[in-house]
Structures are given as structure tokens and as C-alpha cells.
mmCIF file of C-alpha atoms in Angstrom:
data_model
loop_
_atom_site.group_PDB
_atom_site.id
_atom_site.type_symbol
_atom_site.label_atom_id
_atom_site.label_comp_id
_atom_site.label_asym_id
_atom_site.label_seq_id
_atom_site.Cartn_x
_atom_site.Cartn_y
_atom_site.Cartn_z
ATOM 1 C CA GLY Q 13 -70.123 82.370 -38.407
ATOM 2 C CA ASP Q 14 -72.611 79.912 -37.016
ATOM 3 C CA VAL Q 15 -73.130 76.488 -38.532
ATOM 4 C CA HIS Q 16 -76.413 74.623 -38.043
ATOM 5 C CA LEU Q 17 -77.614 71.072 -38.479
ATOM 6 C CA HIS Q 18 -79.764 70.793 -41.582
ATOM 7 C CA PRO Q 19 -83.429 69.894 -40.858
ATOM 8 C CA SER Q 20 -83.047 66.714 -42.952
ATOM 9 C CA THR Q 21 -80.230 65.477 -40.710
ATOM 10 C CA ILE Q 22 -81.329 62.719 -38.329
ATOM 11 C CA SER Q 23 -79.745 64.525 -35.356
ATOM 12 C CA PHE Q 24 -81.636 67.761 -36.069
ATOM 13 C CA LYS Q 25 -84.283 67.231 -33.367
ATOM 14 C CA SER Q 26 -81.840 65.903 -30.777
ATOM 15 C CA LYS Q 27 -81.681 67.897 -27.590
ATOM 16 C CA HIS Q 28 -78.166 66.614 -26.874
ATOM 17 C CA LEU Q 29 -75.423 65.237 -29.107
ATOM 18 C CA ASP Q 30 -72.981 62.734 -27.621
ATOM 19 C CA SER Q 31 -69.897 64.645 -28.800
ATOM 20 C CA ARG Q 32 -68.953 68.219 -29.615
ATOM 21 C CA TYR Q 33 -67.218 66.988 -32.785
ATOM 22 C CA CYS Q 34 -68.906 65.822 -35.950
ATOM 23 C CA CYS Q 35 -68.245 64.824 -39.507
ATOM 24 C CA TYR Q 36 -70.621 65.502 -42.347
ATOM 25 C CA HIS Q 37 -71.133 64.792 -46.003
ATOM 26 C CA GLU Q 38 -72.075 68.224 -47.244
ATOM 27 C CA ILE Q 39 -72.144 71.858 -46.205
ATOM 28 C CA VAL Q 40 -74.748 74.114 -47.843
ATOM 29 C CA LYS Q 41 -75.612 77.763 -47.554
ATOM 30 C CA THR Q 42 -79.220 78.844 -47.919
ATOM 31 C CA SER Q 43 -80.717 81.184 -45.335
ATOM 32 C CA LYS Q 44 -78.045 79.800 -42.951
ATOM 33 C CA ILE Q 45 -74.958 77.628 -43.240
ATOM 34 C CA TYR Q 46 -75.998 73.999 -42.742
ATOM 35 C CA VAL Q 47 -74.221 70.661 -42.466
ATOM 36 C CA ARG Q 48 -76.073 67.658 -43.882
ATOM 37 C CA ASP Q 49 -75.697 63.957 -43.190
ATOM 38 C CA CYS Q 50 -73.905 64.772 -39.960
ATOM 39 C CA THR Q 51 -72.785 62.327 -37.279
ATOM 40 C CA THR Q 52 -70.914 62.868 -34.062
ATOM 41 C CA VAL Q 53 -67.332 61.686 -33.650
ATOM 42 C CA SER Q 54 -65.656 60.937 -30.329
ATOM 43 C CA PRO Q 55 -62.299 62.470 -29.383
ATOM 44 C CA PHE Q 56 -60.583 59.059 -29.457
ATOM 45 C CA ALA Q 57 -62.006 58.380 -32.933
ATOM 46 C CA LEU Q 58 -60.530 61.696 -34.092
ATOM 47 C CA LEU Q 59 -57.180 60.807 -32.553
ATOM 48 C CA LEU Q 60 -57.167 57.318 -34.067
ATOM 49 C CA PHE Q 61 -58.630 58.019 -37.509
ATOM 50 C CA GLY Q 62 -58.249 61.781 -38.024
ATOM 51 C CA GLY Q 63 -55.520 63.674 -39.810
ATOM 52 C CA SER Q 64 -51.855 64.041 -38.974
ATOM 53 C CA LEU Q 65 -51.166 63.408 -35.292
ATOM 54 C CA LYS Q 66 -48.516 65.274 -33.322
ATOM 55 C CA VAL Q 67 -47.783 64.668 -29.628
ATOM 56 C CA HIS Q 68 -46.455 67.546 -27.522
ATOM 57 C CA HIS Q 69 -45.213 65.577 -24.498
ATOM 58 C CA SER Q 70 -44.060 68.564 -22.442
ATOM 59 C CA ARG Q 71 -47.504 70.187 -22.688
ATOM 60 C CA ASN Q 72 -49.590 66.979 -22.502
ATOM 61 C CA VAL Q 73 -51.263 68.017 -25.748
ATOM 62 C CA VAL Q 74 -51.963 66.156 -28.980
ATOM 63 C CA THR Q 75 -52.862 68.002 -32.173
ATOM 64 C CA VAL Q 76 -54.719 66.628 -35.170
ATOM 65 C CA ASP Q 77 -53.695 68.368 -38.396
ATOM 66 C CA GLU Q 78 -51.948 70.995 -36.254
ATOM 67 C CA TRP Q 79 -55.194 72.854 -35.403
ATOM 68 C CA LEU Q 80 -57.445 70.581 -33.349
ATOM 69 C CA LYS Q 81 -55.909 70.257 -29.882
ATOM 70 C CA PHE Q 82 -56.613 67.799 -27.075
ATOM 71 C CA ARG Q 83 -55.267 67.690 -23.548
ATOM 72 C CA ILE Q 84 -54.047 64.129 -22.931
ATOM 73 C CA GLY Q 85 -51.317 62.728 -20.707
ATOM 74 C CA ALA Q 86 -48.009 61.707 -22.251
ATOM 75 C CA LYS Q 87 -48.523 57.979 -21.637
ATOM 76 C CA PRO Q 88 -52.045 57.711 -23.166
ATOM 77 C CA ALA Q 89 -50.912 59.959 -26.054
ATOM 78 C CA THR Q 90 -47.999 57.646 -26.777
ATOM 79 C CA LEU Q 91 -50.324 54.622 -26.689
ATOM 80 C CA VAL Q 92 -52.743 56.290 -29.119
ATOM 81 C CA LYS Q 93 -49.867 57.159 -31.439
ATOM 82 C CA HIS Q 94 -48.634 53.544 -31.257
ATOM 83 C CA LEU Q 95 -52.136 52.182 -32.033
ATOM 84 C CA ARG Q 96 -52.339 54.489 -35.032
ATOM 85 C CA ALA Q 97 -48.956 53.406 -36.305
ATOM 86 C CA GLN Q 98 -50.002 49.759 -35.998
ATOM 87 C CA MET Q 99 -53.262 50.428 -37.882
ATOM 88 C CA GLU Q 100 -51.384 52.234 -40.648
ATOM 89 C CA THR Q 101 -48.880 49.363 -40.921
ATOM 90 C CA LEU Q 102 -51.661 46.783 -41.279
ATOM 91 C CA LEU Q 103 -53.494 48.943 -43.793
ATOM 92 C CA LEU Q 104 -50.350 49.329 -45.871
ATOM 93 C CA GLN Q 105 -49.818 45.547 -45.757
ATOM 94 C CA LYS Q 106 -53.359 45.054 -47.065
ATOM 95 C CA ILE Q 107 -52.866 47.608 -49.849
ATOM 96 C CA VAL Q 108 -49.600 46.008 -50.964
ATOM 97 C CA ASN Q 109 -50.958 42.462 -50.721
ATOM 98 C CA PRO Q 110 -54.802 42.572 -51.029
ATOM 99 C CA GLN Q 111 -55.264 38.795 -50.786
ATOM 100 C CA GLU Q 112 -53.433 38.601 -47.431
ATOM 101 C CA ASP Q 113 -55.803 38.050 -44.471
ATOM 102 C CA ILE Q 114 -54.163 40.518 -42.095
ATOM 103 C CA PHE Q 115 -57.226 40.795 -39.898
ATOM 104 C CA GLY Q 116 -57.314 37.046 -39.377
ATOM 105 C CA SER Q 117 -53.759 37.165 -38.057
ATOM 106 C CA THR Q 118 -53.011 37.269 -34.331
ATOM 107 C CA GLU Q 119 -51.611 40.800 -34.691
ATOM 108 C CA GLY Q 120 -54.630 42.003 -36.676
ATOM 109 C CA GLN Q 121 -57.127 40.516 -34.229
ATOM 110 C CA ALA Q 122 -55.258 42.009 -31.255
ATOM 111 C CA LEU Q 123 -55.265 45.443 -32.905
ATOM 112 C CA ILE Q 124 -58.975 45.307 -33.732
ATOM 113 C CA THR Q 125 -59.757 44.200 -30.183
ATOM 114 C CA ALA Q 126 -57.646 47.014 -28.697
ATOM 115 C CA VAL Q 127 -59.202 49.745 -30.854
ATOM 116 C CA SER Q 128 -62.750 48.393 -30.382
ATOM 117 C CA THR Q 129 -62.308 48.177 -26.615
ATOM 118 C CA LEU Q 130 -60.932 51.712 -26.461
ATOM 119 C CA LEU Q 131 -63.836 53.161 -28.453
ATOM 120 C CA GLU Q 132 -66.470 51.136 -26.558
ATOM 121 C CA ASN Q 133 -65.061 52.064 -23.153
ATOM 122 C CA GLU Q 134 -64.671 55.729 -24.032
ATOM 123 C CA LYS Q 135 -68.372 56.369 -23.459
ATOM 124 C CA SER Q 136 -68.458 54.462 -20.183
ATOM 125 C CA GLN Q 137 -65.172 55.749 -18.780
ATOM 126 C CA PRO Q 138 -65.453 56.741 -15.140
ATOM 127 C CA LYS Q 139 -65.204 60.434 -14.447
ATOM 128 C CA LEU Q 140 -61.889 61.394 -12.960
ATOM 129 C CA PRO Q 141 -61.583 63.842 -10.042
ATOM 130 C CA ASP Q 142 -62.592 67.427 -10.743
ATOM 131 C CA GLY Q 143 -64.675 66.418 -13.795
ATOM 132 C CA ALA Q 144 -61.485 65.577 -15.721
ATOM 133 C CA GLU Q 145 -61.467 63.227 -18.674
ATOM 134 C CA ILE Q 146 -58.658 61.275 -20.284
ATOM 135 C CA VAL Q 147 -58.967 63.350 -23.483
ATOM 136 C CA ARG Q 148 -60.232 66.924 -23.339
ATOM 137 C CA PRO Q 149 -60.458 69.777 -25.809
ATOM 138 C CA TRP Q 150 -57.652 72.239 -25.143
ATOM 139 C CA ILE Q 151 -57.457 75.983 -25.644
ATOM 140 C CA GLY Q 152 -54.109 77.676 -25.103
ATOM 141 C CA GLY Q 153 -53.417 77.225 -21.406
ATOM 142 C CA ARG Q 154 -56.918 76.204 -20.310
ATOM 143 C CA HIS Q 155 -59.301 73.297 -20.679
ATOM 144 C CA GLN Q 156 -62.551 73.677 -22.617
ATOM 145 C CA ASP Q 157 -65.523 72.577 -20.517
ATOM 146 C CA PRO Q 158 -67.936 70.864 -22.945
ATOM 147 C CA SER Q 159 -70.799 71.277 -20.453
ATOM 148 C CA SER Q 160 -70.473 75.067 -20.586
ATOM 149 C CA SER Q 161 -71.119 75.345 -24.314
ATOM 150 C CA ASN Q 162 -74.281 76.935 -25.627
ATOM 151 C CA SER Q 163 -76.647 74.215 -26.761
ATOM 152 C CA GLY Q 164 -78.582 76.520 -29.071
ATOM 153 C CA GLY Q 165 -82.044 75.426 -27.984
ATOM 154 C CA ARG Q 166 -82.690 72.110 -29.714
ATOM 155 C CA ASN Q 167 -78.985 71.659 -30.316
ATOM 156 C CA ASN Q 168 -79.383 72.413 -33.991
ATOM 157 C CA ASN Q 169 -77.132 75.446 -33.607
ATOM 158 C CA ARG Q 170 -73.617 74.016 -33.676
ATOM 159 C CA ASN Q 171 -71.659 77.247 -33.291
ATOM 160 C CA ASN Q 172 -69.828 75.742 -30.336
ATOM 161 C CA ASN Q 173 -68.453 73.050 -32.668
ATOM 162 C CA ASN Q 174 -67.529 75.130 -35.650
ATOM 163 C CA ASN Q 175 -66.783 78.828 -35.738
ATOM 164 C CA ARG Q 176 -65.024 78.832 -39.103
ATOM 165 C CA GLY Q 177 -68.019 78.127 -41.324
ATOM 166 C CA ASP Q 178 -66.052 75.671 -43.473
ATOM 167 C CA GLY Q 179 -66.983 72.510 -41.581
ATOM 168 C CA ARG Q 180 -63.537 72.040 -40.042
ATOM 169 C CA GLY Q 181 -64.102 73.963 -36.822
ATOM 170 C CA ASP Q 182 -61.211 75.199 -34.786
ATOM 171 C CA GLY Q 183 -61.596 73.233 -31.559
ATOM 172 C CA ARG Q 184 -62.034 76.426 -29.582
ATOM 173 C CA GLY Q 185 -65.798 76.380 -29.017
ATOM 174 C CA SER Q 186 -67.827 79.583 -28.950
#
């Protein structure tokens, strides 16, 4: 079913959200199913910080938790996977040795710079030919065009982001 932004959510009155993906604190059902305390999440943020990542090189597809699929070239997918592995390694080092200043190290600073640059440049990335993007939602054998999704008036109807009704969405749009 449809999922809507709750009227108390800051983004409720927005006419356009900067991503088709979001995370939220709570899902409630009253007269409709609502998400509260919702914020948008970029595709690269999902790839870097989301669930289990699997790269399908032959299909140029990356899946997050084996259900959210993105079309991405083999080389950028490998780089994203490498960045994630490096972040997980540094995080594990910090957990094992909390007093260690891993982010003050050359490796830690380089990693933070790389991830920050990637996320900052994602919004300003030049459009590729044919309206292509480096990372795109993927459905079976076709690309999902985010501009073709139903905005639901004031964009408080998020059925193009989440058809399951459980807040996880399925990456397939409406």
C-alpha cells in the first residue's frame, strides 16, 4: 500500500525531495500509513552505509541486502565496495582499541576525505549522455527513471519510494 510523510515531518510540505530513498524513525498507521522523522538518503549513502552489499559484475548491478538494486558499472562498484571494506576495518579497529586515534591517522584522514568528497560531489555530478547517472535504481532488465515517478501532489505521498508498507520499500517504484 501507499506510505505517506507524516504532517509533523519537516519534509511534509516539500514539493520535491532530493532523493527517492529515505530513512525514518517511526512508521505509524492511523487513517493512512505514515513515516515520521523522515530524511532522504542518497544512493551512494545507501551503498556506503546500508546493509549487506553484493556486486554482480556481469550485470553491472549492486544489491543492498539482496533486495534494493542499483545499476552501477563494475569499476565504480568495486571502488564503493573497497571504500566500505576500509570503513569497516577502521571501525573494527576503533571498537577493539577505543583509545586509538584512527581518524587522526593518515589512512583514516584519507578515507574520510574520499567518502566526504564522494557524497559531496554526488549532488553536483554532471549528467552523463542520455540522462544517465553513475548510480541508478534498477528493475529487472530496465532502468527506473526517477523523473517519471508520481510526485503525489505536494510530495507527501511516497508510494513511489515504498510499496511494501513496512518502511523498507522494494526499489521498484510505483
